[in-house]
mmCIF file of C-alpha atoms in Angstrom:
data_model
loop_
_atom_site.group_PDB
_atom_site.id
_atom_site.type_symbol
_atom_site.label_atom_id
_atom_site.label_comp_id
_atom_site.label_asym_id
_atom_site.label_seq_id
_atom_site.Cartn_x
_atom_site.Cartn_y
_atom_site.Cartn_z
ATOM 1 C CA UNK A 1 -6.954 3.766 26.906
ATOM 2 C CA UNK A 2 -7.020 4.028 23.125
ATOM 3 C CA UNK A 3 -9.712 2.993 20.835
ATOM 4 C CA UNK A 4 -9.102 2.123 17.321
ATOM 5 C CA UNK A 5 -11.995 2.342 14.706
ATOM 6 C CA UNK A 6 -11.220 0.363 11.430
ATOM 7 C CA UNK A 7 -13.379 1.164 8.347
ATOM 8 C CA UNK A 8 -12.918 0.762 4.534
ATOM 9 C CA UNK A 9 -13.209 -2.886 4.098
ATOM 10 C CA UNK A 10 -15.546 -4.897 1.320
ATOM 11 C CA UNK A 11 -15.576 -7.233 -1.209
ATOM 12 C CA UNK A 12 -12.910 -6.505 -4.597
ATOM 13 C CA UNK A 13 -11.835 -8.760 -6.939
ATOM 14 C CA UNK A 14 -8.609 -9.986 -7.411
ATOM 15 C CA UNK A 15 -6.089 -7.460 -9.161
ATOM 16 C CA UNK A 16 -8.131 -4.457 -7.283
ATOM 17 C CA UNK A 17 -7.909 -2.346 -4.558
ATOM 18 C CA UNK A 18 -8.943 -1.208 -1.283
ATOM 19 C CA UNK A 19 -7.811 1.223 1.731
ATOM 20 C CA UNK A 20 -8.621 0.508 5.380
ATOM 21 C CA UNK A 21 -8.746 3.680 7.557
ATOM 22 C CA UNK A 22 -8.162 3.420 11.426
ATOM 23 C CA UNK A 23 -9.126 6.364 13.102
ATOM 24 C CA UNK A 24 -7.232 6.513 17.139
ATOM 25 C CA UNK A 25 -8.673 8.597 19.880
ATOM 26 C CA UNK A 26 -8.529 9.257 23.459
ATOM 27 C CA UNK A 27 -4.947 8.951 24.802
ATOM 28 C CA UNK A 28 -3.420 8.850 21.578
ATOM 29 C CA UNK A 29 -0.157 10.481 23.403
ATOM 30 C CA UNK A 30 0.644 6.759 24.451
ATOM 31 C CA UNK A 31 1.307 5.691 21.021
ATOM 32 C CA UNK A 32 4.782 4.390 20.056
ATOM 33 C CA UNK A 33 3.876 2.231 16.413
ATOM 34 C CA UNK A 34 0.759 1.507 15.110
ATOM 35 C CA UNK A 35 0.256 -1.787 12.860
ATOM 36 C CA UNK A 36 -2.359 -3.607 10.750
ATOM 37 C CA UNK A 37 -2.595 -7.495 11.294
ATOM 38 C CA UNK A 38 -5.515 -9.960 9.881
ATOM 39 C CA UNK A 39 -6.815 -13.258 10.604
ATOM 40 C CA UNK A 40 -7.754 -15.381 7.458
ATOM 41 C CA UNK A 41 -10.682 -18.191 8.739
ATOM 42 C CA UNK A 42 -9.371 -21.039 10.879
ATOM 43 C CA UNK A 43 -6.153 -19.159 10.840
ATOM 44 C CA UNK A 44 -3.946 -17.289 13.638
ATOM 45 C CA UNK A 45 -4.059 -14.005 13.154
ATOM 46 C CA UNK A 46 -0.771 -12.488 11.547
ATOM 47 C CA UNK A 47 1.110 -9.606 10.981
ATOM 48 C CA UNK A 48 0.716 -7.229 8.174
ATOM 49 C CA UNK A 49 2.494 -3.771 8.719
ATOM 50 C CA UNK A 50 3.933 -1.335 11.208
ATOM 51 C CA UNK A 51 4.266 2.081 11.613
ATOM 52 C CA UNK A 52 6.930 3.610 14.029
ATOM 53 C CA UNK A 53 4.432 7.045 15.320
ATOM 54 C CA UNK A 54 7.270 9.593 15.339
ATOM 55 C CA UNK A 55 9.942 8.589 12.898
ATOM 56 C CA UNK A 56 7.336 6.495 10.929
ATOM 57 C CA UNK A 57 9.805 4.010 10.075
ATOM 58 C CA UNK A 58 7.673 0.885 8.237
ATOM 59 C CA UNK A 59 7.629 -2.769 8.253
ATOM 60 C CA UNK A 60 5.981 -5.128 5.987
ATOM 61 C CA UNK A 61 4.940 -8.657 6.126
ATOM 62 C CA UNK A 62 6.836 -10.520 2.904
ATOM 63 C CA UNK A 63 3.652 -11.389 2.072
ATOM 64 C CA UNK A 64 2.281 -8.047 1.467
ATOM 65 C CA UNK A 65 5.542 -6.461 0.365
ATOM 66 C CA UNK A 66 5.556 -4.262 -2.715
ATOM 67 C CA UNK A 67 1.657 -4.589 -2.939
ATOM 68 C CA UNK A 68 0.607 -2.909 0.623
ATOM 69 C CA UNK A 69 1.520 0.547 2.274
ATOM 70 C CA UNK A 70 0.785 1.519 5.439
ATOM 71 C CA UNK A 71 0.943 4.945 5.969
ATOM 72 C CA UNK A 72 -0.543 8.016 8.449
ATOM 73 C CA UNK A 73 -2.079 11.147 9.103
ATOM 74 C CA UNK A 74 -1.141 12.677 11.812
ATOM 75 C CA UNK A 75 -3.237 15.447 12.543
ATOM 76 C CA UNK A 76 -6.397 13.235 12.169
ATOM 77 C CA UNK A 77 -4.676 10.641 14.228
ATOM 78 C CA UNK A 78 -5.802 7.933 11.428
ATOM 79 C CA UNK A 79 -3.335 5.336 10.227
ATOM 80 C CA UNK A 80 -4.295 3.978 6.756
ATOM 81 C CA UNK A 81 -3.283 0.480 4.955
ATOM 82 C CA UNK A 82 -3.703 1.151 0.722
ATOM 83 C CA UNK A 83 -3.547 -2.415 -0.648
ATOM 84 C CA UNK A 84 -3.111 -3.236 -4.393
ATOM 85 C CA UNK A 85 -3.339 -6.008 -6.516
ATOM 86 C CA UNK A 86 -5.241 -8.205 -3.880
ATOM 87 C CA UNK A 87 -5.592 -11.945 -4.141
ATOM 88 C CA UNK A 88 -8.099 -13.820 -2.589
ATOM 89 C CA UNK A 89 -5.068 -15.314 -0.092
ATOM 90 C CA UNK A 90 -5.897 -11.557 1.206
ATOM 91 C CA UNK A 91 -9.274 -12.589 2.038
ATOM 92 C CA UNK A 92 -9.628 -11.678 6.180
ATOM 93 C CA UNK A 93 -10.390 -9.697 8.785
ATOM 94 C CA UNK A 94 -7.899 -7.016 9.235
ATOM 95 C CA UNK A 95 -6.968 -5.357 12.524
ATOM 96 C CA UNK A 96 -5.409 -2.040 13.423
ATOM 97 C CA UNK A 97 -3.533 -2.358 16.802
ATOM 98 C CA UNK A 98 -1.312 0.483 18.439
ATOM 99 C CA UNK A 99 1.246 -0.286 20.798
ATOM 100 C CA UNK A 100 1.892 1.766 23.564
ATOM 101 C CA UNK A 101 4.865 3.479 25.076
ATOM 102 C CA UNK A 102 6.092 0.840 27.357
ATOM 103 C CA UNK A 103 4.521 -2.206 26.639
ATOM 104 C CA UNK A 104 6.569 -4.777 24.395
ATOM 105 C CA UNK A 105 3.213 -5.744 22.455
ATOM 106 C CA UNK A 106 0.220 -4.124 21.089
ATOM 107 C CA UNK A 107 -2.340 -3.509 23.587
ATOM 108 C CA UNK A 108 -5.261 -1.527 21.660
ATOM 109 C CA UNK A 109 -6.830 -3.118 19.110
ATOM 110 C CA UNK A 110 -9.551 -2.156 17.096
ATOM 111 C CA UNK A 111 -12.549 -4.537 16.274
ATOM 112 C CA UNK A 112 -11.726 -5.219 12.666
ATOM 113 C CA UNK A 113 -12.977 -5.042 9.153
ATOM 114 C CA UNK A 114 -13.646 -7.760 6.368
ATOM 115 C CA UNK A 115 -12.146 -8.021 3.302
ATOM 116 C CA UNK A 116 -12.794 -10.356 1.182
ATOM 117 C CA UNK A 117 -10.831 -10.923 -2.426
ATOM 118 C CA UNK A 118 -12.738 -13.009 -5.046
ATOM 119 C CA UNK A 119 -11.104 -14.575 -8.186
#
């Protein structure tokens, strides 16, 4: 079991910027890729960005491209998501999810964080 702790949403306006934190612990081993998805209300939830764990090769939503990075730390076990110039189509919960080694989807998720982009 891994839990995921998300933290560094909040309100911005649009044109600003924010950076969610996702702190992983327990058996963080598991991990293959970590990624960041978000659910906008009455939406599905989508994809945002990925993280391969040990080459730390990224993926991006084309929505977010050029404007988000997802990156990591390691020794803290934290995976971060900086996002600039934020619109208010931004405006959702956002979820960190790690996938572990063997499954073929993400089964930890974390329990989200707002953020919400006003114009």
């Amino acid at each position: 079991q891994v839990q995921l702790v998300e933290s560094g949403g909040g309100l911005v306006q649009a044109g600003g910027s924010l950076r969610l934190s996702c702190a992983a612990s327990g058996r963080t081993f598991s991990i293959v890729d970590m990624g960041w998805f978000r659910q906008a209300p009455g939406k599905e939830r989508e994809f945002v960005a990925a993280l391969g764990w040990s080459g730390g090769r990224t993926f991006y939503a084309d929505s977010v491209k050029g404007r988000f990075t997802i990156a990591r730390d390691n020794a803290k076990n934290t995976v971060f998501l900086q996002m600039h110039r934020l619109n208010p189509e931004d405006t959702a919960v956002y979820y960190c999810a790690g996938r572990s080694s063997g499954s073929s989807r993400y089964d930890n998720w974390g329990q989200g964080t707002q953020v919400t982009v006003s114009s």
